[in-house]
Coordinates of C-alpha atoms and ligand atoms in Angstrom, one line a residue:
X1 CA 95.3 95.4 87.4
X2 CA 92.9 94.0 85.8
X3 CA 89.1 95.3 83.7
X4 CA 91.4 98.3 83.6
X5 CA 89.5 101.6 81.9
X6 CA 91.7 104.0 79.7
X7 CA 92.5 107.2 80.5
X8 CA 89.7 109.5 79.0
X9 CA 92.2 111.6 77.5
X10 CA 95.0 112.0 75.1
X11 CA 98.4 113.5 76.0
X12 CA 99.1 116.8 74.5
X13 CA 102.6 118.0 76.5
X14 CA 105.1 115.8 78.2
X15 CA 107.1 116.3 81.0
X16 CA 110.1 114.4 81.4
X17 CA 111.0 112.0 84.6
X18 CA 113.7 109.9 85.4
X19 CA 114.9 107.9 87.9
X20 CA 118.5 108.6 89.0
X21 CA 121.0 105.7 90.1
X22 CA 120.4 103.9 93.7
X23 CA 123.7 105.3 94.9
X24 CA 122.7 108.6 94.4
X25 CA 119.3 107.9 95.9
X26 CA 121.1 106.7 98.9
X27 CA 123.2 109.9 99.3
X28 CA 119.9 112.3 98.5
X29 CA 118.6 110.3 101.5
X30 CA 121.3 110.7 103.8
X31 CA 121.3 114.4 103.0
X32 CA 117.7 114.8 104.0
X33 CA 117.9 113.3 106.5
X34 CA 116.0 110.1 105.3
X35 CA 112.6 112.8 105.4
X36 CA 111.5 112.9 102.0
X37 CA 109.7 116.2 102.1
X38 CA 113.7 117.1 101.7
X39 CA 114.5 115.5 98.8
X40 CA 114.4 117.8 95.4
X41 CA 111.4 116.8 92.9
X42 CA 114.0 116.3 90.2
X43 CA 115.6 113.5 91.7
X44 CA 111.8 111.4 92.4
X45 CA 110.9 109.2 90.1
X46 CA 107.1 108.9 90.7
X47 CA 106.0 111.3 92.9
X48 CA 103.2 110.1 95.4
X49 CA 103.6 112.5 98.2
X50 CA 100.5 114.5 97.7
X51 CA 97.3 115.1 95.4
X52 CA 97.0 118.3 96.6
X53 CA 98.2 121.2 93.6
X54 CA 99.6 118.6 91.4
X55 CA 96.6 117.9 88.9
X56 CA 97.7 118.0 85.1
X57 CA 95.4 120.6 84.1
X58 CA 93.4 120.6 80.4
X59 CA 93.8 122.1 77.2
X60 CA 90.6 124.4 78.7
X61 CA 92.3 125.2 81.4
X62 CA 95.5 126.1 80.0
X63 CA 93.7 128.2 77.6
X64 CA 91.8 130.1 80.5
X65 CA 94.8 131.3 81.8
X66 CA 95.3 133.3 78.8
X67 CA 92.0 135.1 79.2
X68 CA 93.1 135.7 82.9
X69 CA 92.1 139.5 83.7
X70 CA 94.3 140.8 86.4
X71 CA 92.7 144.1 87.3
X72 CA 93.0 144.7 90.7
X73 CA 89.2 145.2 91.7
X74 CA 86.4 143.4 89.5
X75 CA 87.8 140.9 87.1
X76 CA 85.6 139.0 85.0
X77 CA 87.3 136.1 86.0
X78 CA 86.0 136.4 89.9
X79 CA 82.6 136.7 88.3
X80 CA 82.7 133.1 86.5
X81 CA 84.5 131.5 89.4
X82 CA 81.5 133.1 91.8
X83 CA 79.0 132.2 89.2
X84 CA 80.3 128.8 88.8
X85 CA 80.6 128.0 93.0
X86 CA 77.1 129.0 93.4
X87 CA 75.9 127.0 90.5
X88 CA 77.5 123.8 92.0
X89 CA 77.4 123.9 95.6
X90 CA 74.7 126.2 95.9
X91 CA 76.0 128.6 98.1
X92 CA 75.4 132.6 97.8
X93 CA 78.6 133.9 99.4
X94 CA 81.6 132.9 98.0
X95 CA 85.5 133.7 99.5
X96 CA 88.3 133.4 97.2
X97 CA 91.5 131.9 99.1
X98 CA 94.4 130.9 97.7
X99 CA 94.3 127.4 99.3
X100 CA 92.0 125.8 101.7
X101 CA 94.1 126.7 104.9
X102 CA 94.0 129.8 104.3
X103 CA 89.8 129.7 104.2
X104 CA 90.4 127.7 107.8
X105 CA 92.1 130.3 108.9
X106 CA 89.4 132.6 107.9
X107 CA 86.9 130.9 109.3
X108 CA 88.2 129.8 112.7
X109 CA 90.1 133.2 113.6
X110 CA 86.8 134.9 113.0
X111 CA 83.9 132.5 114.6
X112 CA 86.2 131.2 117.7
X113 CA 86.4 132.1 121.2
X114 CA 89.0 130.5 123.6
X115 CA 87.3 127.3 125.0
X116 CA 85.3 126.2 121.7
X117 CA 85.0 123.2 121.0
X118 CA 84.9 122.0 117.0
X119 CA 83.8 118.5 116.2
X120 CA 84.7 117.0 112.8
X121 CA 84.5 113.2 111.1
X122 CA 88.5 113.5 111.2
X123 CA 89.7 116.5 110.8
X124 CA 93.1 117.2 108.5
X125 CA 96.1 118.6 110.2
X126 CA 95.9 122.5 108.8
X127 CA 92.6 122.4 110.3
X128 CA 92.8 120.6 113.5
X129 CA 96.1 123.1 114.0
X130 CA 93.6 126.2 112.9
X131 CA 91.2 125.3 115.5
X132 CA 94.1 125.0 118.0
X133 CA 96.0 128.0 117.3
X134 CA 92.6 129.8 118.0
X135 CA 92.0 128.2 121.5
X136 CA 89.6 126.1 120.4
X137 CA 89.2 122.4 120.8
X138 CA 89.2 119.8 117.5
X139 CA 87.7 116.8 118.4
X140 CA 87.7 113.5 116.0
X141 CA 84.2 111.4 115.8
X142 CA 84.6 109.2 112.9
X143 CA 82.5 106.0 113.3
X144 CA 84.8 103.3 115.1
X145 CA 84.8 101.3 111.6
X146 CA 86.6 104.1 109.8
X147 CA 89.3 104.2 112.5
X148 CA 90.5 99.9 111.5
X149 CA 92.8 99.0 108.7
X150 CA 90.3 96.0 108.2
X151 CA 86.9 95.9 107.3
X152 CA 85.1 96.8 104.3
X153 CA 81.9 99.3 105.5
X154 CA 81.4 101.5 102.3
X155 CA 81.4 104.7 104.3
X156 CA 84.2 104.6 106.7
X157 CA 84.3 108.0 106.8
X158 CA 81.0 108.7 108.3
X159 CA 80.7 111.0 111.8
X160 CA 79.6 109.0 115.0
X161 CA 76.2 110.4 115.4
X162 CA 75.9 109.5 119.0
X163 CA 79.0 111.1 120.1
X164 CA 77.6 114.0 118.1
X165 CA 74.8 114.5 119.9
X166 CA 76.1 113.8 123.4
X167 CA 78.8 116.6 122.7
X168 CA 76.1 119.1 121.5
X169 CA 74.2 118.4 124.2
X170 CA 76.9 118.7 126.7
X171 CA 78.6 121.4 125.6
X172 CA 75.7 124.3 125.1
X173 CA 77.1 127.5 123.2
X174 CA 80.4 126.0 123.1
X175 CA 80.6 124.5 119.6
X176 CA 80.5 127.3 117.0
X177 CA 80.2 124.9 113.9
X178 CA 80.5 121.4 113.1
X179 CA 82.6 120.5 110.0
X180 CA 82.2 117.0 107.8
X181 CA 85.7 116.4 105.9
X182 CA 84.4 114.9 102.4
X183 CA 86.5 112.4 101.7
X184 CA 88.1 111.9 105.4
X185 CA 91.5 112.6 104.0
X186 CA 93.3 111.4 107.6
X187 CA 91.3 108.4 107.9
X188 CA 92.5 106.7 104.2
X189 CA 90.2 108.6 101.8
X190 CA 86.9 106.9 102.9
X191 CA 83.6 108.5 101.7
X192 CA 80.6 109.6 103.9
X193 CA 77.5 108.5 102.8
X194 CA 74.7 110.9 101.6
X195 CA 72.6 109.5 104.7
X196 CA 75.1 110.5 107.0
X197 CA 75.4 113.8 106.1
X198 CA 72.1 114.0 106.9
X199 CA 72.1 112.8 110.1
X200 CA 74.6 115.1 110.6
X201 CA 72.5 118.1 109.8
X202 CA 69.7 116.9 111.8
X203 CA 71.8 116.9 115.2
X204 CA 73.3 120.2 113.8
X205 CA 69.6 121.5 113.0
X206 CA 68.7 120.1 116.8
X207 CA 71.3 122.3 118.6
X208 CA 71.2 125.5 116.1
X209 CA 74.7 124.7 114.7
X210 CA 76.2 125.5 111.6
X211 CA 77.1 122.5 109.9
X212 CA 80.3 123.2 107.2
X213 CA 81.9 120.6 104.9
X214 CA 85.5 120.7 103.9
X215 CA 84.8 119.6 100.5
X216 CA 88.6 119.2 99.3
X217 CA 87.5 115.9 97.6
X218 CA 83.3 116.3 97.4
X219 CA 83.5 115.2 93.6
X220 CA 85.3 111.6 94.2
X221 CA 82.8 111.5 97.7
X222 CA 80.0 112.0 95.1
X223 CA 81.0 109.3 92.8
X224 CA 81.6 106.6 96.1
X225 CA 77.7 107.5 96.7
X226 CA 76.4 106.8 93.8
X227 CA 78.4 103.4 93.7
X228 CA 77.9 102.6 97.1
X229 CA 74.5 103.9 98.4
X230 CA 71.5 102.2 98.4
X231 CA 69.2 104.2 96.2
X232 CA 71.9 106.7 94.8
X233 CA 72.3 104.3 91.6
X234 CA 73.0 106.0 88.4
X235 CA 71.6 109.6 89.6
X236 CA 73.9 112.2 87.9
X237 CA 76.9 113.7 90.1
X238 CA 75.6 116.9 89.8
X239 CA 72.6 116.2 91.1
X240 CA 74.3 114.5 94.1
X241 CA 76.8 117.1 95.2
X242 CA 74.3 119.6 94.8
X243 CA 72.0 117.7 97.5
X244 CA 75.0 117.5 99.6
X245 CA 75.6 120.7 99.8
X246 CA 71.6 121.9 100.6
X247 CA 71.8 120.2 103.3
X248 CA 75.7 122.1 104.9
X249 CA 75.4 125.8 105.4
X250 CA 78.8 126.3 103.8
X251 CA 82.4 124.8 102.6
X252 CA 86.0 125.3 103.1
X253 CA 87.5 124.5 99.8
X254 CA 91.0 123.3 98.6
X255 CA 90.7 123.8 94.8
X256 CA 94.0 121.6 94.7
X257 CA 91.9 118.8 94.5
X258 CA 88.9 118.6 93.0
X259 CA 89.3 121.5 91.9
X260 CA 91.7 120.0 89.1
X261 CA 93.7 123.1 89.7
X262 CA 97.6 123.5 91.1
X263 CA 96.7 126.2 93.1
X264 CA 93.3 128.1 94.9
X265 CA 90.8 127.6 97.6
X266 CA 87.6 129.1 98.8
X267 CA 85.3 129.3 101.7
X268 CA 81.6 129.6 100.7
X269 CA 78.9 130.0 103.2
X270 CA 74.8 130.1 102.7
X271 CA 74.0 133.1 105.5
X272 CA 75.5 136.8 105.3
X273 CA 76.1 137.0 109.3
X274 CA 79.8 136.2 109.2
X275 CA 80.5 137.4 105.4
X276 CA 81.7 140.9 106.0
X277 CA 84.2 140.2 108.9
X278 CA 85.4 137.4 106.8
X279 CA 85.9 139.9 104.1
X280 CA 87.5 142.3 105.9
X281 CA 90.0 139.8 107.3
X282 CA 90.9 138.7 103.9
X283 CA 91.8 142.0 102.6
X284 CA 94.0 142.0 105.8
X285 CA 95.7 138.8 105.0
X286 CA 95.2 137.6 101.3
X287 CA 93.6 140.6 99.0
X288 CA 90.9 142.4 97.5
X289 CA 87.8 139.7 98.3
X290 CA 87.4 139.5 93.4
X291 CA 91.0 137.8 93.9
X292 CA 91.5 137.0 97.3
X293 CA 95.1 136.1 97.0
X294 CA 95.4 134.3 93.7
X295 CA 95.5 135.5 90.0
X296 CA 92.7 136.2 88.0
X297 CA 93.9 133.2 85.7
X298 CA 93.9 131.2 88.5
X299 CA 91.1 131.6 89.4
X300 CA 89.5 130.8 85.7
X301 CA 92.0 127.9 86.3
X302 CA 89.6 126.2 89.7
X303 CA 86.4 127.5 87.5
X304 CA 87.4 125.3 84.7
X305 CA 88.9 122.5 86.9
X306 CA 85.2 122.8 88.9
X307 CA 83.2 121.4 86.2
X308 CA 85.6 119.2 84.5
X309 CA 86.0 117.4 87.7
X310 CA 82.5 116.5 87.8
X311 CA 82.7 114.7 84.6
X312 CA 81.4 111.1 85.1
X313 CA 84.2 109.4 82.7
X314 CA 87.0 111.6 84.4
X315 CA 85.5 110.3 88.1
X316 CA 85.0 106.4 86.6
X317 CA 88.7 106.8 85.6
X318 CA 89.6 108.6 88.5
X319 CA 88.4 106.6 91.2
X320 CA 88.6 103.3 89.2
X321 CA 92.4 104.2 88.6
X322 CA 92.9 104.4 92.5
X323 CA 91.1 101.1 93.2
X324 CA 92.6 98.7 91.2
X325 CA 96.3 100.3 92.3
X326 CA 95.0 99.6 95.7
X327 CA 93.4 96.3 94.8
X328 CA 96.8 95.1 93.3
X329 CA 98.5 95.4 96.2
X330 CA 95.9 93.8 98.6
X331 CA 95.9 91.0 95.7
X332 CA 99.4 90.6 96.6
X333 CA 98.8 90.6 100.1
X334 CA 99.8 94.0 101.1
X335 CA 98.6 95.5 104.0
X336 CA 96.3 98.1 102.8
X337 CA 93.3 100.0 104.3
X338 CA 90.3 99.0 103.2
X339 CA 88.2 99.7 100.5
X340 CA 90.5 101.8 98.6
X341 CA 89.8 105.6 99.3
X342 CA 89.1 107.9 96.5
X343 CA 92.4 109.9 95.8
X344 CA 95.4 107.4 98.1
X345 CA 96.3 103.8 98.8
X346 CA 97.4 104.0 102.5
X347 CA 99.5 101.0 103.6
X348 CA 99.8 99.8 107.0
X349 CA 103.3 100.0 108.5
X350 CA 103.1 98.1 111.7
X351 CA 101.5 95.6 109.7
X352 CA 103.8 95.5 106.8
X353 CA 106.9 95.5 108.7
X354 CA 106.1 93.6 112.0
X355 CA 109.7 93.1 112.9
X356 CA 109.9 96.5 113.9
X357 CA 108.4 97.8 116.8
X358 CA 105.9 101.0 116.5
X359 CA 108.7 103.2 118.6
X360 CA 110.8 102.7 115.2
X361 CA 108.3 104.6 113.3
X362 CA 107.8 101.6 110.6
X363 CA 105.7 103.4 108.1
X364 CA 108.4 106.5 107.8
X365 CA 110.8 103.1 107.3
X366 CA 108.5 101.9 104.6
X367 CA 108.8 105.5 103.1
X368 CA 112.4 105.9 103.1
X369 CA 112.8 102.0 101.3
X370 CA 110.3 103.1 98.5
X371 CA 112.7 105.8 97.9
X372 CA 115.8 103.9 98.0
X373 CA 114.6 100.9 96.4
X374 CA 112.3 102.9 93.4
X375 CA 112.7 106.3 93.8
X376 CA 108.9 106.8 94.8
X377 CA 108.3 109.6 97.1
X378 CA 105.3 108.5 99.7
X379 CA 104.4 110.3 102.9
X380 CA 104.1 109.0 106.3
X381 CA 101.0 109.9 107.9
X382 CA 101.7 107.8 111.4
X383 CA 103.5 107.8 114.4
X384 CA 105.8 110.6 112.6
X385 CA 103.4 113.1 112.0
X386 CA 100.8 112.7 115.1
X387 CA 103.5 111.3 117.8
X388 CA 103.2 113.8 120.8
X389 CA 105.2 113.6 124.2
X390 CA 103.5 111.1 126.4
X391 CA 103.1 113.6 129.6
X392 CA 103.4 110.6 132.1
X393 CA 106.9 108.9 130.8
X394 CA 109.0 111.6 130.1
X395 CA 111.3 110.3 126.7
X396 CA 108.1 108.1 125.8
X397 CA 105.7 109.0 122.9
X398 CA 101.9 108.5 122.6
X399 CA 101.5 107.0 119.1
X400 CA 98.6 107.4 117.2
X401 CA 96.2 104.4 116.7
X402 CA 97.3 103.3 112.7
X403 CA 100.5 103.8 111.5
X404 CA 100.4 104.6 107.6
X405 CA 102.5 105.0 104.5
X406 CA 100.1 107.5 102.0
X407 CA 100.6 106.9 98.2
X408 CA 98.5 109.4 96.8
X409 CA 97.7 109.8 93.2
X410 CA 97.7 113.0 91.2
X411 CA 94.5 113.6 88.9
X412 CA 95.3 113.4 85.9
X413 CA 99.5 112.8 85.8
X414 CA 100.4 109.7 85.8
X415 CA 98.8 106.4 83.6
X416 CA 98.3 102.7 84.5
X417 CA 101.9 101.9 84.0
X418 CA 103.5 104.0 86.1
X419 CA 101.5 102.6 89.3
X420 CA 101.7 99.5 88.3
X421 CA 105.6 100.4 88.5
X422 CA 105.2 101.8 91.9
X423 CA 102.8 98.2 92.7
X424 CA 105.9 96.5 91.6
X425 CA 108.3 98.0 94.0
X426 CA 105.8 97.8 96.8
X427 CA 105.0 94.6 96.5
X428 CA 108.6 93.1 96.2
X429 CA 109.7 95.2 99.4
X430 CA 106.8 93.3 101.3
X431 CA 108.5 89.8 100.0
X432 CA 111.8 91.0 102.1
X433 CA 110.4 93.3 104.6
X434 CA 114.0 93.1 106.6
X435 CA 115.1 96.0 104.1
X436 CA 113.4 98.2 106.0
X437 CA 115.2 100.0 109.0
X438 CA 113.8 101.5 112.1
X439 CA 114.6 104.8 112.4
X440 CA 115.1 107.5 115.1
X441 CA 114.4 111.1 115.6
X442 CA 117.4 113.1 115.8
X443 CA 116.0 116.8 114.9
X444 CA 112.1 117.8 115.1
X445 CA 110.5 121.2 115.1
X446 CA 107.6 122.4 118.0
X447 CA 105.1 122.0 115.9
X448 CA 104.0 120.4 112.3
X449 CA 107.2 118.3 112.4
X450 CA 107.4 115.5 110.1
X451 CA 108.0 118.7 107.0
X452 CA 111.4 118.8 108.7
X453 CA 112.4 116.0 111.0
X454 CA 115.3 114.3 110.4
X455 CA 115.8 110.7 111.6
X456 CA 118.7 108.3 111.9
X457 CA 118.4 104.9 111.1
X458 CA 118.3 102.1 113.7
Ligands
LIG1 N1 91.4 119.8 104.2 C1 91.8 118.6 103.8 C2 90.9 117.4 104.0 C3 93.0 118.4 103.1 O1 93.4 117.2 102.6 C4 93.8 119.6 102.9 C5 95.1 119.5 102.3 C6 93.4 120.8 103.4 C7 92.2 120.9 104.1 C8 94.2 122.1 103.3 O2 94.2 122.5 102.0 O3 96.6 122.4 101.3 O4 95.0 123.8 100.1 O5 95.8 124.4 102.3 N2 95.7 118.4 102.1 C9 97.0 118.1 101.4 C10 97.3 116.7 101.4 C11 98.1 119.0 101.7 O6 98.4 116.3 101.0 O7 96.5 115.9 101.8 P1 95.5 123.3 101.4

């Protein structure tokens, strides 16, 4: 970890972690079932499951929640989080949420019709399962780059245009909208370039569809264009987000993220024509459209977290942080995808543990030894969580292409040491990958079922 920045902060409150002994990590483990979404947060060590609602907000923020004003109808804090959304992104309507499924669900129960197909760079499960549960169809058109482990294209996130444009074209009044996930969470983090969302909106423009972005992680996207694209140079963050966003006629928004808040969500769109059905439905389902299922503090919480995150030293630190945590694994030789996405290192199981065959589910293997052997809590976004029945070998699986182990990293939470902890543990499991186990599935749920499946070890 080296040309390290510091944190461009100071620590104000403390919140104490500890890692318990390996024998009781072991019997946590057998208890859940070796699925570490069942493990209590008390016995984790470092906590790398998710960066979503687990930002370490600021002394603003903390002091925003004190001028929260929970009237029921009107608050003032509604008005500075729809005066601060508009400012940023742009966009005239704005729907409170209190987290970004909840605007999916919004969105696609409202503009679907059975048969509907929605195309998306990759899109994240709540969605793709929000398109489903609506009859529609999600489709998946990263370019073929952002779907390898291997190869360094700067923006392995960006949509195939051509498969774009052939499914437009072949599918008249069938595709309601087409969504851009910024950064491509699913596909390890990877930026798409400013260019590309362009190109995007032209085939949109082409066809007379909507074009939406779910801009969970827009800020960090932001910062990769600047570093990475031609032309982009030095131009301020603002500047670039706001171009993004001139060109999209809306956004479904998890303020878990970049919003640098623990919880909140919006969906914000440029036209009126779906606004008051959308409004209507949220009374139905989250509340009054000045709250629209959070608390006025939150939301003065998200209009804080909004700016802040657009900070350039927080995004240098940010982002820088996640590289060189990334870059000292693949230093090491660690199977990582690459380059390092914006808010996760994703390691590749099949790849880090070759002796055990995909059917074993070797990244969930990798994230039950980073439990037992550090207490680190990682997720498993592989043959786990998008493993379906194959319908032609009954007792078979279809297993998605990559196989990955997610270590995200919460904004703001934890500092240099800790991951270079976590590097630590990683990279002397990879030295003796024969501690990790195959496992099996003994339990699973219908649907959504790496939250609660629970596995036996091979
Ligand atoms: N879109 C993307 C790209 C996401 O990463 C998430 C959440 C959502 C939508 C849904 O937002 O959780 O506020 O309802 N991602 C989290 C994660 C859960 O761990 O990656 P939400």
């Amino acid at each position: 970890m080296e040309k390290l920045q510091p944190e461009p902060w100071r620590v104000k409150v403390v919140e104490p972690i500890r890692r318990i002994e390996r024998g009781q990590r072991e019997a946590r483990l057998r208890d859940a079932g070796y699925n570490v979404f069942g493990i209590a947060s008390e016995d984790i060590y470092i906590d790398l499951l998710t960066d979503s609602g687990t930002s370490a907000m600021s002394d603003a923020q903390w002091a925003g929640l004190m001028r929260g004003d929970e009237s029921y109808a009107g608050g003032r804090n509604f008005y500075h989080f729809e005066e601060t959304v508009r400012d940023i992104f742009g966009l005239p309507y704005v729907i409170p949420t209190h987290q970004g499924r909840v605007a999916e669900n919004l969105l696609f129960s409202t503009i679907l019709k059975p048969g509907d197909i929605v195309p998306n760079n990759t899109h994240f499960d709540t969605t793709r399962a929000n398109v489903e549960v609506n009859g529609g169809t999600a489709v998946d058109f990263v370019i073929p780059e952002g779907k390898q482990a291997k190869g360094r294209h700067p923006f392995k996130g960006n949509m195939d245009l051509e498969r774009l444009e052939a499914c437009l074209a072949g599918n008249p009044g069938k595709v309601p909208v087409v969504m851009l996930t910024l950064t491509n969470n699913s596909g390890g983090g990877q930026p798409v370039s400013l260019q590309n969302v362009r190109g995007t909106r032209d085939v949109c423009r082409r066809h007379g569809v909507p074009l939406l972005i779910d801009a969970c992680r827009f800020a960090e996207n932001a910062w990769f264009i600047r570093e990475r694209e031609e032309g982009q140079a030095g131009r301020p963050i603002r500047e670039i987000v706001r171009e993004i966003f001139d060109l999209s006629d809306g956004c479904t928004m998890s303020a878990k993220k970049d919003g640098l808040a623990n919880i909140g969500g919006f969906l914000a769109l440029r036209d009126e024509v779906w606004v008051e059905r959308l409004k209507n439905k949220l009374i139905l389902i989250e509340g009054f459209p000045t709250y629209g299922g959070l608390a006025g503090r939150d939301l003065e919480a998200v209009a804080l977290g909004l700016r802040e995150v657009l900070q350039e030293d927080y995004l240098a630190f940010r982002v820088g942080q996640v590289t060189s945590f990334g870059e000292a694994l693949a230093a090491a030789g660690v199977p990582v995808v690459e380059p390092i996405g914006g808010h996760a290192v994703y390691i590749d199981g099949r790849a880090f543990a070759p002796h055990l065959a995909p059917e074993l589910y070797p990244a969930q293997a990798l994230t039950i030894a980073l439990y037992l052997e550090g207490g680190i809590r990682a997720v498993e976004i592989g043959g786990v969580m998008f493993g379906r029945p194959d319908p032609r070998h009954p007792g078979k699986e279809t297993l998605p292409d990559l196989d990955l182990v997610r270590l995200a990293v919460p904004r703001r939470v934890y500092t240099n040491t800790h991951l270079q902890y976590v590097a630590g543990v990683v990279i002397d499991l990879h030295r003796d990958p024969a501690k990790l186990r195959g496992v099996r599935i003994v339990h699973q749920a219908a649907v959504l079922r790496h939250f609660t499946a629970r596995f036996e070890m091979v």
